[in-house]
mmCIF file of C-alpha atoms in Angstrom:
data_model
loop_
_atom_site.group_PDB
_atom_site.id
_atom_site.type_symbol
_atom_site.label_atom_id
_atom_site.label_comp_id
_atom_site.label_asym_id
_atom_site.label_seq_id
_atom_site.Cartn_x
_atom_site.Cartn_y
_atom_site.Cartn_z
ATOM 1 C CA MET A 1 0.000 0.000 0.000
ATOM 2 C CA ASP A 2 1.232 3.475 -0.917
ATOM 3 C CA LEU A 3 0.892 5.279 2.402
ATOM 4 C CA GLU A 4 2.712 8.411 1.271
ATOM 5 C CA LYS A 5 -0.368 9.750 -0.525
ATOM 6 C CA PHE A 6 -2.338 9.577 2.726
ATOM 7 C CA ARG A 7 0.094 11.981 4.404
ATOM 8 C CA LEU A 8 -1.248 14.742 2.171
ATOM 9 C CA ILE A 9 -4.919 14.088 3.004
ATOM 10 C CA GLY A 10 -6.656 15.410 6.096
ATOM 11 C CA ASP A 11 -10.411 15.211 6.541
ATOM 12 C CA PRO A 12 -11.912 17.428 3.811
ATOM 13 C CA PRO A 13 -15.540 17.435 5.069
ATOM 14 C CA ALA A 14 -14.536 18.319 8.644
ATOM 15 C CA ASP A 15 -11.903 20.801 7.445
ATOM 16 C CA ALA A 16 -14.535 22.631 5.397
ATOM 17 C CA VAL A 17 -16.939 22.845 8.348
ATOM 18 C CA VAL A 18 -14.241 24.155 10.695
ATOM 19 C CA GLU A 19 -13.316 26.817 8.140
ATOM 20 C CA VAL A 20 -16.914 28.052 8.163
ATOM 21 C CA ILE A 21 -17.123 28.020 11.982
ATOM 22 C CA GLN A 22 -13.854 29.926 12.306
ATOM 23 C CA ARG A 23 -15.100 32.510 9.860
ATOM 24 C CA ASP A 24 -18.695 32.919 11.027
ATOM 25 C CA MET A 25 -18.947 31.707 14.646
ATOM 26 C CA PRO A 26 -15.548 31.133 16.321
ATOM 27 C CA GLU A 27 -17.153 31.696 19.723
ATOM 28 C CA LEU A 28 -19.027 28.390 19.291
ATOM 29 C CA TRP A 29 -16.187 26.291 20.735
ATOM 30 C CA ALA A 30 -16.340 28.017 24.138
ATOM 31 C CA SER A 31 -20.128 28.243 24.353
ATOM 32 C CA ASP A 32 -22.129 26.294 26.931
ATOM 33 C CA LYS A 33 -24.444 25.011 24.224
ATOM 34 C CA TRP A 34 -21.524 23.333 22.451
ATOM 35 C CA LYS A 35 -19.920 22.061 25.647
ATOM 36 C CA ASN A 36 -23.214 20.543 26.788
ATOM 37 C CA PHE A 37 -23.972 19.065 23.369
ATOM 38 C CA SER A 38 -22.990 15.631 24.652
ATOM 39 C CA ARG A 39 -25.847 13.143 24.178
ATOM 40 C CA ASN A 40 -26.628 11.364 20.922
ATOM 41 C CA ASN A 41 -30.305 12.358 21.043
ATOM 42 C CA GLN A 42 -29.622 16.096 21.379
ATOM 43 C CA LYS A 43 -30.432 18.142 18.307
ATOM 44 C CA PRO A 44 -28.068 20.804 16.932
ATOM 45 C CA ASP A 45 -28.952 24.380 17.808
ATOM 46 C CA ASP A 46 -30.673 26.093 14.875
ATOM 47 C CA THR A 47 -28.464 29.175 15.352
ATOM 48 C CA TRP A 48 -25.339 27.179 14.468
ATOM 49 C CA PRO A 49 -23.952 27.405 10.911
ATOM 50 C CA LYS A 50 -26.064 25.353 8.515
ATOM 51 C CA GLU A 51 -22.890 23.636 7.292
ATOM 52 C CA LEU A 52 -22.245 22.298 10.803
ATOM 53 C CA ILE A 53 -25.854 21.112 11.204
ATOM 54 C CA ARG A 54 -25.678 19.347 7.832
ATOM 55 C CA PHE A 55 -22.328 17.758 8.757
ATOM 56 C CA ILE A 56 -23.765 16.418 12.019
ATOM 57 C CA ASN A 57 -26.865 14.993 10.330
ATOM 58 C CA GLN A 58 -24.874 13.351 7.532
ATOM 59 C CA ASN A 59 -22.011 11.909 9.565
ATOM 60 C CA GLU A 60 -23.728 10.402 12.575
ATOM 61 C CA VAL A 61 -25.353 7.488 10.811
ATOM 62 C CA LEU A 62 -23.987 4.053 11.724
ATOM 63 C CA PRO A 63 -22.990 1.906 8.719
ATOM 64 C CA GLU A 64 -25.381 -0.924 7.847
ATOM 65 C CA ASP A 65 -22.832 -3.583 8.891
ATOM 66 C CA SER A 66 -22.715 -2.220 12.484
ATOM 67 C CA LEU A 67 -24.544 -5.197 13.945
ATOM 68 C CA PRO A 68 -26.109 -4.454 17.360
ATOM 69 C CA LYS A 69 -24.993 -7.836 18.724
ATOM 70 C CA ARG A 70 -21.386 -7.185 17.717
ATOM 71 C CA LEU A 71 -21.456 -3.731 19.295
ATOM 72 C CA LYS A 72 -22.910 -5.164 22.491
ATOM 73 C CA ARG A 73 -20.293 -7.946 22.644
ATOM 74 C CA THR A 74 -17.438 -5.472 22.352
ATOM 75 C CA GLN A 75 -18.951 -3.115 24.903
ATOM 76 C CA GLU A 76 -19.255 -6.020 27.333
ATOM 77 C CA PHE A 77 -15.632 -6.977 26.619
ATOM 78 C CA PHE A 78 -14.604 -3.387 27.363
ATOM 79 C CA SER A 79 -16.559 -3.302 30.615
ATOM 80 C CA LYS A 80 -15.021 -6.580 31.733
ATOM 81 C CA HIS A 81 -11.458 -5.412 31.080
ATOM 82 C CA GLN A 82 -11.877 -1.634 31.493
ATOM 83 C CA PRO A 83 -9.147 -1.093 34.129
ATOM 84 C CA LEU A 84 -6.523 -2.952 32.105
ATOM 85 C CA ILE A 85 -7.639 -1.328 28.833
ATOM 86 C CA LEU A 86 -7.264 2.150 30.341
ATOM 87 C CA LEU A 87 -3.903 1.102 31.785
ATOM 88 C CA CYS A 88 -2.775 0.004 28.310
ATOM 89 C CA LEU A 89 -3.948 3.285 26.804
ATOM 90 C CA GLY A 90 -1.959 5.405 29.255
ATOM 91 C CA LEU A 91 1.207 3.334 29.495
ATOM 92 C CA TYR A 92 1.307 1.747 26.042
ATOM 93 C CA SER A 93 -0.895 3.319 23.350
ATOM 94 C CA LEU A 94 -0.043 6.975 24.016
ATOM 95 C CA PRO A 95 3.756 6.567 24.262
ATOM 96 C CA TYR A 96 3.561 4.185 21.280
ATOM 97 C CA CYS A 97 2.114 7.097 19.269
ATOM 98 C CA TYR A 98 4.955 9.349 20.443
ATOM 99 C CA ALA A 99 7.470 7.056 18.726
ATOM 100 C CA ALA A 100 6.180 8.271 15.336
ATOM 101 C CA ALA A 101 8.430 11.309 14.980
ATOM 102 C CA ASN A 102 6.381 13.410 12.533
ATOM 103 C CA GLY A 103 3.104 12.719 14.307
ATOM 104 C CA ALA A 104 4.735 13.596 17.630
ATOM 105 C CA LYS A 105 5.576 17.039 16.247
ATOM 106 C CA VAL A 106 1.866 17.859 15.967
ATOM 107 C CA LEU A 107 1.189 16.679 19.514
ATOM 108 C CA TYR A 108 4.218 18.555 20.811
ATOM 109 C CA HIS A 109 3.400 21.864 19.136
ATOM 110 C CA SER A 110 -0.281 21.742 20.065
ATOM 111 C CA LYS A 111 1.162 22.154 23.604
ATOM 112 C CA ARG A 112 -1.734 20.569 25.488
ATOM 113 C CA LEU A 113 0.090 17.290 25.984
ATOM 114 C CA ARG A 114 3.210 19.006 27.291
ATOM 115 C CA GLU A 115 1.614 21.719 29.387
ATOM 116 C CA ALA A 116 -1.476 19.888 30.649
ATOM 117 C CA PRO A 117 -0.893 16.127 30.404
ATOM 118 C CA GLY A 118 -3.428 15.470 33.168
ATOM 119 C CA LYS A 119 -6.188 17.207 31.256
ATOM 120 C CA ARG A 120 -5.257 15.375 28.081
ATOM 121 C CA LEU A 121 -5.310 12.018 29.883
ATOM 122 C CA THR A 122 -8.723 12.796 31.353
ATOM 123 C CA GLU A 123 -10.041 13.784 27.919
ATOM 124 C CA THR A 124 -8.625 10.614 26.360
ATOM 125 C CA ALA A 125 -10.133 8.412 29.083
ATOM 126 C CA SER A 126 -13.471 10.230 28.749
ATOM 127 C CA PHE A 127 -13.473 9.719 24.980
ATOM 128 C CA VAL A 128 -12.684 6.004 25.287
ATOM 129 C CA LEU A 129 -15.382 5.550 27.930
ATOM 130 C CA ASP A 130 -17.917 7.538 25.898
ATOM 131 C CA VAL A 131 -17.391 5.433 22.769
ATOM 132 C CA SER A 132 -16.912 2.041 24.461
ATOM 133 C CA GLU A 133 -19.287 1.695 27.387
ATOM 134 C CA PRO A 134 -22.602 -0.176 27.009
ATOM 135 C CA GLY A 135 -25.149 1.976 25.195
ATOM 136 C CA ALA A 136 -22.483 4.258 23.682
ATOM 137 C CA PHE A 137 -24.388 4.541 20.401
ATOM 138 C CA ASP A 138 -27.891 4.453 21.861
ATOM 139 C CA ALA A 139 -30.050 7.576 21.948
ATOM 140 C CA ASN A 140 -28.912 8.589 25.441
ATOM 141 C CA GLY A 141 -25.292 7.560 24.925
ATOM 142 C CA LYS A 142 -22.344 9.858 24.278
ATOM 143 C CA GLY A 143 -20.435 7.974 21.588
ATOM 144 C CA LEU A 144 -21.567 9.873 18.500
ATOM 145 C CA ARG A 145 -21.214 13.276 20.133
ATOM 146 C CA SER A 146 -17.718 12.598 21.483
ATOM 147 C CA ILE A 147 -16.572 11.316 18.093
ATOM 148 C CA LEU A 148 -18.012 14.423 16.419
ATOM 149 C CA LYS A 149 -16.170 16.739 18.800
ATOM 150 C CA VAL A 150 -12.845 14.916 18.467
ATOM 151 C CA ARG A 151 -13.163 14.926 14.670
ATOM 152 C CA LEU A 152 -13.750 18.678 14.591
ATOM 153 C CA MET A 153 -10.990 19.251 17.158
ATOM 154 C CA HIS A 154 -8.613 17.396 14.836
ATOM 155 C CA ALA A 155 -9.671 19.644 11.962
ATOM 156 C CA LEU A 156 -9.226 22.762 14.095
ATOM 157 C CA THR A 157 -5.751 21.652 15.201
ATOM 158 C CA ARG A 158 -4.840 20.760 11.617
ATOM 159 C CA SER A 159 -5.849 24.226 10.448
ATOM 160 C CA TYR A 160 -3.787 25.891 13.174
ATOM 161 C CA ILE A 161 -0.610 23.797 12.946
ATOM 162 C CA LYS A 162 -0.265 23.709 9.162
ATOM 163 C CA ASN A 163 -0.146 27.523 9.045
ATOM 164 C CA GLN A 164 2.586 27.872 11.671
ATOM 165 C CA PRO A 165 6.020 28.956 10.368
ATOM 166 C CA PHE A 166 7.798 25.957 11.904
ATOM 167 C CA TRP A 167 5.716 23.391 10.023
ATOM 168 C CA GLN A 168 7.512 21.706 7.122
ATOM 169 C CA ASN A 169 5.596 20.300 4.184
ATOM 170 C CA ASP A 170 7.758 17.183 4.007
ATOM 171 C CA TRP A 171 6.286 16.137 7.373
ATOM 172 C CA GLY A 172 2.925 15.760 5.635
ATOM 173 C CA LEU A 173 -0.336 17.427 6.592
ATOM 174 C CA PRO A 174 -0.872 17.649 10.372
ATOM 175 C CA ILE A 175 -3.198 14.884 11.616
ATOM 176 C CA ASN A 176 -3.244 13.305 8.184
ATOM 177 C CA GLN A 177 -4.935 10.063 7.192
ATOM 178 C CA GLU A 178 -1.886 7.885 7.842
ATOM 179 C CA ASP A 179 -1.363 9.341 11.319
ATOM 180 C CA MET A 180 -5.054 8.965 12.163
ATOM 181 C CA ALA A 181 -4.953 5.338 11.012
ATOM 182 C CA GLY A 182 -1.886 4.742 13.180
ATOM 183 C CA THR A 183 -3.616 6.258 16.195
ATOM 184 C CA ASN A 184 -6.684 4.108 15.573
ATOM 185 C CA LEU A 185 -4.439 1.024 15.568
ATOM 186 C CA ALA A 186 -2.843 2.208 18.823
ATOM 187 C CA PHE A 187 -6.291 2.282 20.430
ATOM 188 C CA SER A 188 -7.298 -1.111 19.031
ATOM 189 C CA LEU A 189 -4.541 -3.493 17.920
ATOM 190 C CA ILE A 190 -1.988 -2.187 20.447
ATOM 191 C CA VAL A 191 -4.538 -2.407 23.275
ATOM 192 C CA LEU A 192 -5.208 -6.042 22.375
ATOM 193 C CA ARG A 193 -1.464 -6.701 22.392
ATOM 194 C CA GLY A 194 -1.140 -4.985 25.770
ATOM 195 C CA LEU A 195 -3.989 -7.006 27.264
ATOM 196 C CA ARG A 196 -2.283 -10.213 26.230
ATOM 197 C CA LYS A 197 0.999 -9.030 27.755
ATOM 198 C CA LEU A 198 -0.887 -8.457 31.011
ATOM 199 C CA GLY A 199 -2.310 -11.963 30.986
ATOM 200 C CA VAL A 200 -5.735 -11.541 29.365
ATOM 201 C CA ASP A 201 -6.711 -14.518 27.220
ATOM 202 C CA VAL A 202 -8.217 -12.612 24.289
ATOM 203 C CA LYS A 203 -10.104 -14.956 21.962
ATOM 204 C CA GLY A 204 -9.884 -14.655 18.187
ATOM 205 C CA ALA A 205 -13.524 -13.614 17.900
ATOM 206 C CA GLU A 206 -13.020 -10.961 20.593
ATOM 207 C CA SER A 207 -10.019 -9.540 18.716
ATOM 208 C CA LYS A 208 -12.011 -9.329 15.483
ATOM 209 C CA ASP A 209 -14.974 -7.686 17.224
ATOM 210 C CA PHE A 210 -12.689 -5.188 18.973
ATOM 211 C CA LEU A 211 -10.906 -4.235 15.736
ATOM 212 C CA GLN A 212 -14.154 -3.834 13.832
ATOM 213 C CA TYR A 213 -15.611 -1.763 16.664
ATOM 214 C CA TRP A 214 -12.673 0.631 16.378
ATOM 215 C CA ASN A 215 -13.029 0.559 12.601
ATOM 216 C CA LEU A 216 -16.527 1.949 13.171
ATOM 217 C CA ILE A 217 -15.090 4.671 15.398
ATOM 218 C CA GLY A 218 -12.366 5.358 12.820
ATOM 219 C CA HIS A 219 -14.964 5.621 10.062
ATOM 220 C CA LEU A 220 -16.970 8.144 12.088
ATOM 221 C CA LEU A 221 -13.729 10.052 12.782
ATOM 222 C CA GLY A 222 -13.215 10.487 9.033
ATOM 223 C CA ILE A 223 -10.561 7.820 8.368
ATOM 224 C CA GLU A 224 -10.689 6.462 4.829
ATOM 225 C CA LYS A 225 -11.992 2.928 4.378
ATOM 226 C CA GLU A 226 -8.760 1.692 2.773
ATOM 227 C CA LEU A 227 -6.924 2.316 6.061
ATOM 228 C CA LEU A 228 -9.398 0.444 8.269
ATOM 229 C CA LYS A 229 -8.426 -3.227 8.295
ATOM 230 C CA GLY A 230 -11.038 -5.865 9.045
ATOM 231 C CA ASN A 231 -8.901 -8.583 10.588
ATOM 232 C CA VAL A 232 -5.897 -8.872 12.896
ATOM 233 C CA LYS A 233 -3.505 -10.029 10.169
ATOM 234 C CA GLU A 234 -4.229 -7.061 7.902
ATOM 235 C CA ALA A 235 -4.135 -4.636 10.844
ATOM 236 C CA LEU A 236 -0.790 -6.050 11.967
ATOM 237 C CA LEU A 237 0.724 -5.592 8.499
ATOM 238 C CA LEU A 238 -0.458 -1.960 8.378
ATOM 239 C CA GLU A 239 0.834 -1.269 11.896
ATOM 240 C CA LYS A 240 4.280 -2.678 11.021
ATOM 241 C CA HIS A 241 4.343 -0.688 7.762
ATOM 242 C CA ILE A 242 3.575 2.582 9.552
ATOM 243 C CA ALA A 243 6.095 1.850 12.316
ATOM 244 C CA LYS A 244 8.817 1.086 9.772
ATOM 245 C CA ARG A 245 8.128 4.360 7.989
ATOM 246 C CA HIS A 246 7.963 6.646 11.019
ATOM 247 C CA PHE A 247 9.258 5.181 14.281
ATOM 248 C CA VAL A 248 12.489 6.931 15.197
ATOM 249 C CA SER A 249 13.749 8.767 18.245
ATOM 250 C CA SER A 250 12.845 12.467 18.342
ATOM 251 C CA ASN A 251 13.144 15.243 20.891
ATOM 252 C CA GLU A 252 9.391 15.763 20.688
ATOM 253 C CA GLY A 253 8.610 12.105 21.350
ATOM 254 C CA ILE A 254 11.048 11.956 24.260
ATOM 255 C CA GLU A 255 9.646 15.116 25.869
ATOM 256 C CA LEU A 256 6.024 14.012 25.429
ATOM 257 C CA THR A 257 6.815 10.660 27.027
ATOM 258 C CA ALA A 258 8.681 12.285 29.915
ATOM 259 C CA SER A 259 5.744 14.649 30.536
ATOM 260 C CA LEU A 260 3.293 11.746 30.528
ATOM 261 C CA ARG A 261 5.417 9.653 32.884
ATOM 262 C CA LYS A 262 5.963 12.537 35.282
ATOM 263 C CA HIS A 263 2.259 13.294 35.498
ATOM 264 C CA ILE A 264 1.267 9.676 36.142
ATOM 265 C CA GLU A 265 4.008 9.244 38.735
ATOM 266 C CA ASN A 266 2.895 12.422 40.530
ATOM 267 C CA GLU A 267 -0.670 11.151 40.571
ATOM 268 C CA MET A 268 0.544 7.889 42.097
ATOM 269 C CA ARG A 269 2.130 9.745 45.015
ATOM 270 C CA ASN A 270 -1.214 11.315 45.889
ATOM 271 C CA SER A 271 -3.321 8.181 45.699
ATOM 272 C CA ALA A 272 -3.542 4.605 46.874
ATOM 273 C CA ILE A 273 -2.310 3.430 43.461
ATOM 274 C CA HIS A 274 1.405 2.756 43.168
ATOM 275 C CA LEU A 275 2.360 1.414 39.768
ATOM 276 C CA PRO A 276 5.936 1.127 38.451
ATOM 277 C CA VAL A 277 5.171 3.536 35.604
ATOM 278 C CA SER A 278 8.461 3.576 33.685
ATOM 279 C CA ALA A 279 9.027 -0.149 34.095
ATOM 280 C CA LEU A 280 5.502 -1.024 32.933
ATOM 281 C CA MET A 281 5.891 1.304 29.957
ATOM 282 C CA ALA A 282 9.158 -0.398 29.075
ATOM 283 C CA TYR A 283 7.620 -3.849 29.507
ATOM 284 C CA LEU A 284 4.653 -3.053 27.260
ATOM 285 C CA LEU A 285 6.555 -1.082 24.605
ATOM 286 C CA GLY A 286 9.550 -3.395 24.361
ATOM 287 C CA SER A 287 13.231 -2.478 24.392
ATOM 288 C CA GLU A 288 13.463 -0.919 20.911
ATOM 289 C CA ILE A 289 10.671 1.637 21.311
ATOM 290 C CA SER A 290 11.616 2.268 24.958
ATOM 291 C CA LYS A 291 15.085 3.221 23.782
ATOM 292 C CA MET A 292 13.612 5.593 21.169
ATOM 293 C CA LEU A 293 11.603 7.307 23.905
ATOM 294 C CA ASP A 294 14.471 7.361 26.414
ATOM 295 C CA ILE A 295 12.613 5.281 28.994
ATOM 296 C CA GLU A 296 15.152 4.091 31.556
ATOM 297 C CA THR A 297 14.417 1.617 34.332
ATOM 298 C CA THR A 298 16.392 0.224 37.245
ATOM 299 C CA PRO A 299 16.695 -3.519 37.952
ATOM 300 C CA PHE A 300 14.447 -3.008 41.001
ATOM 301 C CA ASP A 301 11.787 -1.314 38.842
ATOM 302 C CA LYS A 302 11.805 -4.288 36.493
ATOM 303 C CA VAL A 303 11.247 -6.675 39.415
ATOM 304 C CA VAL A 304 8.307 -4.566 40.621
ATOM 305 C CA ALA A 305 6.852 -4.480 37.106
ATOM 306 C CA LYS A 306 7.114 -8.251 36.784
ATOM 307 C CA SER A 307 5.390 -8.603 40.147
ATOM 308 C CA PHE A 308 2.565 -6.352 38.993
ATOM 309 C CA VAL A 309 2.114 -8.389 35.810
ATOM 310 C CA SER A 310 2.050 -11.572 37.872
ATOM 311 C CA LEU A 311 -0.591 -10.080 40.189
ATOM 312 C CA SER A 312 -2.621 -9.031 37.165
ATOM 313 C CA LYS A 313 -2.543 -12.575 35.815
ATOM 314 C CA ILE A 314 -3.535 -14.010 39.202
ATOM 315 C CA GLN A 315 -6.400 -11.506 39.429
ATOM 316 C CA LEU A 316 -7.670 -12.664 36.049
ATOM 317 C CA LEU A 317 -7.518 -16.278 37.152
ATOM 318 C CA ILE A 318 -9.380 -15.836 40.428
ATOM 319 C CA GLY A 319 -11.688 -13.013 39.322
ATOM 320 C CA ARG A 320 -10.855 -10.586 42.111
ATOM 321 C CA ASP A 321 -10.211 -6.857 41.876
ATOM 322 C CA PHE A 322 -7.128 -5.220 43.320
ATOM 323 C CA GLN A 323 -7.332 -1.761 44.838
ATOM 324 C CA TRP A 324 -5.837 -0.042 41.780
ATOM 325 C CA GLN A 325 -8.798 -1.260 39.742
ATOM 326 C CA ARG A 326 -11.460 0.268 41.947
ATOM 327 C CA GLN A 327 -10.546 3.915 41.443
ATOM 328 C CA GLU A 328 -13.149 6.301 40.080
ATOM 329 C CA ILE A 329 -12.473 7.622 36.593
ATOM 330 C CA ASP A 330 -12.880 11.370 36.095
ATOM 331 C CA ARG A 331 -15.186 12.191 33.191
ATOM 332 C CA VAL A 332 -15.483 15.416 31.240
ATOM 333 C CA ASN A 333 -17.686 16.534 28.384
ATOM 334 C CA LEU A 334 -15.479 16.918 25.339
#
């Protein structure tokens, strides 16, 4: 597959809508009506630009192959493994994305990940919960609305970053199709890989359901069909292709990872949860990517990480929850 062409493509429908909003109603983003526009059954405000209303009505229709039973199975799988899935997202998926040097430049220069990693983590967790929990796509769910807001946020960020003097055209378009596909794989394929590393016996049918569920999310986020792979083998080939093209050590990736680690470690000091953050990151990412991201661990940290993994596997065997799993998750409206 020729991935280079996808680096020059953003999300034309969303980009066009954001251009209109920025021109005619830039105050929309900070308005209470937009912030509280969070449930799937809420109707757009008739004072909003007609282009935005049309975009919402046209792009919040589930594809015909989105079988309710398949959606329900994946939502139940998420609920069953939610603590470990969120752990994988924070300690595996996010730093995994930072290893892609050009994509990391967008995240770095958007500043939110460096200057407010806690807020970004909360937003990421809220998004994943909104789109994954039971009833996410029902009338009173939040899945469609959260996807809409993230899609438009991507378009807004793309518009801002591409016009900055530091941005170089040979990096591709900010938040381009290839980078969005890679991120979608980080939230699906990489999560499945992380769950297995932590001792979860993920069945073949569960893997397929999980990938196709995130393909649905990717479709609603504006990712082109060609980049959404329907089975684990195809997804794995695409993930390896993207990694080979883009994974290299960069100052941006190292700083983003350090900021993420520091925030999580600080949170650990103020709570009952005490995870070996760097060591678990290194365990999940593997030595090659850990080296790219300058993740260093002591022999003692590695022992603690191995102990945690062992406890996780025991917990799965006996069906009991450890204290770290019972923490409340902060939620925000995106």
